[in-house]
Amino acid sequence: LARPSNALNEEVAKILRDCGMASTPSDVRNVIASLGVRGVGLSSLLTMGHTQSLGAMGFSLAFKTLTEWERRAADAEIRCVVPMDAVFPLIDILGEGARAVDDQRRADLLLVTSRLTDGDTCSIELHPVEVKMRSGDKTSFPARASQLLADPKDQLNATKRVLEKLANNMADEGGKLALVNAALATLIEAAFSLRPGRQPGQVHLE
């Protein structure tokens, strides 16, 4: 367990002000609390390559942006936005053979879509998201072709390779290995549990 430092609170307040947003102590607490609800730890904020305060704001705004995507799930579908650090050990195991042992690159978030199809079978879609935050006192966000975005693209590509290997491994095994199936079930269960709220009818669907 970790408690946000006064320095983190002050820096988050500064970034809120720089971005022209409300920056009262209550606003700062809401930003940090919203991350805790989603399963983002303080250590995860440092993996963005920025300070904790920029990381906190980046994750918070990303979750707010993607909330509408979650809500637009179809009747037989559940959508989740999951911090990658919370589930990557499972993904890494299921995607065995995709990366070098010392390669720690990975995206920040994972979009998980679970959908019931004909015959009560379930399809699962996994999509990586990389988060980058710039405060209002910086220059404009880099263009898509900018070299400044080369590292974020590498993070996404590294995660994509692991997810593709995961899908191939699951297809090759054909559901024959109980422990592999259990690991995948744990991944989906974790995604469900890290949602801050459920839509009507989704408890039964889970």
XYZ file of C-alpha atoms in Angstrom:
206
model
C 0.000 0.000 0.000
C 1.178 3.544 -0.724
C -0.114 6.969 0.176
C 0.133 9.866 -2.284
C 2.811 12.314 -1.186
C 2.180 16.017 -0.647
C 4.547 16.671 -3.544
C 2.376 14.543 -5.862
C -0.760 16.379 -4.745
C 0.891 19.762 -5.337
C 2.185 18.746 -8.759
C -1.208 17.399 -9.842
C -2.778 20.701 -8.740
C -0.197 22.616 -10.798
C -0.883 20.548 -13.915
C -4.626 21.039 -13.474
C -4.049 24.799 -13.326
C -1.718 24.704 -16.350
C -4.459 22.922 -18.290
C -7.080 25.473 -17.247
C -8.934 23.003 -15.020
C -10.240 23.300 -11.457
C -7.426 22.542 -9.001
C -8.910 22.545 -5.501
C -7.712 19.906 -2.992
C -10.952 18.052 -3.696
C -10.229 18.037 -7.446
C -6.734 16.654 -6.812
C -8.085 13.938 -4.508
C -10.650 12.968 -7.144
C -7.951 12.559 -9.797
C -5.839 10.277 -7.606
C -8.827 8.383 -6.173
C -10.150 7.688 -9.672
C -6.907 5.879 -10.458
C -7.060 3.761 -7.312
C -10.560 2.618 -8.226
C -9.238 1.519 -11.613
C -6.325 -0.403 -10.105
C -3.521 2.026 -11.004
C -0.764 2.056 -8.386
C 1.681 4.901 -7.818
C 4.525 2.821 -9.253
C 2.586 2.415 -12.504
C 2.566 6.181 -12.995
C 6.349 6.215 -13.275
C 6.333 3.745 -16.171
C 4.898 6.412 -18.466
C 8.298 8.054 -18.724
C 7.084 11.245 -17.010
C 6.750 12.381 -13.421
C 4.087 10.789 -11.236
C 1.912 13.893 -11.525
C 1.877 13.876 -15.332
C 1.303 10.145 -15.237
C -1.643 10.568 -12.872
C -3.264 13.176 -15.110
C -2.588 11.161 -18.250
C -4.209 8.030 -16.851
C -7.117 9.990 -15.376
C -7.931 11.728 -18.669
C -7.496 8.471 -20.597
C -9.997 6.698 -18.333
C -12.474 9.570 -18.670
C -12.123 9.506 -22.441
C -12.620 5.743 -22.650
C -15.571 5.600 -20.238
C -17.981 6.294 -23.096
C -16.449 3.420 -25.080
C -17.163 1.123 -22.123
C -20.758 2.324 -21.888
C -21.478 1.732 -25.564
C -21.154 -2.043 -25.209
C -23.844 -4.068 -26.989
C -26.412 -6.105 -25.047
C -24.337 -9.305 -25.164
C -21.011 -7.529 -24.680
C -18.861 -6.268 -21.807
C -16.110 -3.716 -22.309
C -13.352 -2.972 -19.805
C -10.424 -0.564 -19.621
C -7.650 -2.188 -17.599
C -4.241 -0.847 -16.482
C -1.704 -3.072 -18.199
C 0.476 -3.452 -15.102
C -2.423 -5.116 -13.275
C -2.762 -7.966 -15.780
C 0.505 -8.132 -17.714
C 1.961 -11.085 -15.746
C -0.992 -13.164 -16.986
C -0.675 -11.842 -20.533
C 3.053 -12.538 -20.513
C 2.469 -16.151 -19.462
C -0.264 -16.707 -22.042
C 1.869 -15.049 -24.742
C 4.943 -17.157 -24.005
C 7.528 -16.966 -26.768
C 6.671 -13.444 -27.933
C 9.419 -11.399 -26.281
C 12.944 -11.533 -24.913
C 13.285 -12.116 -21.173
C 14.694 -8.617 -20.544
C 12.148 -6.783 -22.699
C 9.927 -4.841 -20.284
C 8.238 -2.628 -22.882
C 4.456 -2.612 -22.742
C 1.522 -0.298 -23.340
C -0.231 1.497 -20.488
C -3.810 0.264 -20.875
C -5.623 -2.758 -22.245
C -9.093 -2.568 -23.783
C -10.931 -5.843 -23.195
C -14.115 -6.763 -25.054
C -15.935 -9.979 -24.105
C -18.823 -10.853 -26.396
C -21.319 -13.714 -26.368
C -21.834 -15.095 -29.872
C -24.167 -17.692 -31.377
C -24.287 -20.949 -29.452
C -23.295 -19.287 -26.163
C -19.633 -19.195 -27.141
C -17.550 -16.178 -26.166
C -15.144 -14.096 -28.235
C -12.502 -11.907 -26.606
C -10.766 -8.879 -28.117
C -7.658 -7.340 -26.542
C -6.404 -3.921 -27.700
C -3.384 -2.059 -26.235
C -3.410 1.698 -25.571
C -0.379 3.893 -24.882
C -0.960 7.057 -22.831
C 1.068 10.233 -23.300
C 0.346 13.423 -21.368
C 1.493 16.969 -22.091
C 0.629 19.843 -19.748
C -0.574 23.250 -20.908
C 2.808 24.939 -20.431
C 4.513 22.663 -22.979
C 4.638 22.868 -26.736
C 1.896 21.288 -28.826
C 1.553 17.521 -28.907
C 4.007 15.918 -31.376
C 2.792 15.103 -34.876
C 2.074 11.455 -35.660
C 5.311 11.103 -37.652
C 7.451 12.793 -34.967
C 10.463 10.929 -33.602
C 9.166 11.819 -30.128
C 6.454 9.201 -30.641
C 8.874 6.463 -31.698
C 9.156 5.039 -28.185
C 5.374 4.979 -27.569
C 4.944 3.174 -30.887
C 7.560 0.635 -29.821
C 5.621 0.100 -26.585
C 2.443 -0.564 -28.547
C 4.153 -2.861 -31.047
C 5.834 -4.870 -28.282
C 2.487 -5.381 -26.553
C 0.779 -6.200 -29.845
C 3.291 -8.989 -30.469
C 2.591 -10.502 -27.042
C -1.189 -10.304 -27.599
C -0.896 -11.897 -31.041
C 1.233 -14.692 -29.583
C -1.357 -15.141 -26.831
C -4.086 -15.598 -29.454
C -1.945 -18.051 -31.442
C -1.059 -20.054 -28.338
C -4.727 -20.300 -27.347
C -5.686 -21.381 -30.864
C -2.951 -24.025 -30.948
C -3.916 -25.500 -27.600
C -7.607 -25.507 -28.485
C -8.657 -25.233 -24.843
C -6.995 -28.538 -23.918
C -4.820 -27.272 -21.069
C -6.741 -26.545 -17.874
C -4.106 -24.217 -16.385
C -3.929 -22.145 -19.569
C -7.710 -21.817 -19.604
C -7.638 -20.851 -15.928
C -5.065 -18.110 -16.630
C -7.246 -16.652 -19.384
C -10.317 -16.830 -17.139
C -8.369 -15.014 -14.402
C -7.407 -12.282 -16.869
C -11.043 -11.682 -17.821
C -12.177 -11.865 -14.205
C -9.577 -9.253 -13.262
C -10.821 -6.992 -16.067
C -14.402 -7.302 -14.768
C -13.380 -6.570 -11.180
C -11.384 -3.449 -12.113
C -14.377 -1.670 -13.617
C -15.619 1.121 -11.313
C -19.277 0.297 -12.016
C -21.551 -2.119 -13.850
C -24.217 -1.414 -16.410
C -27.699 -2.885 -15.794
C -27.812 -6.576 -16.692
C -24.060 -7.032 -16.855
C -23.780 -8.975 -13.599
C -25.820 -11.784 -15.133
C -23.844 -11.514 -18.382
C -20.527 -11.906 -16.522
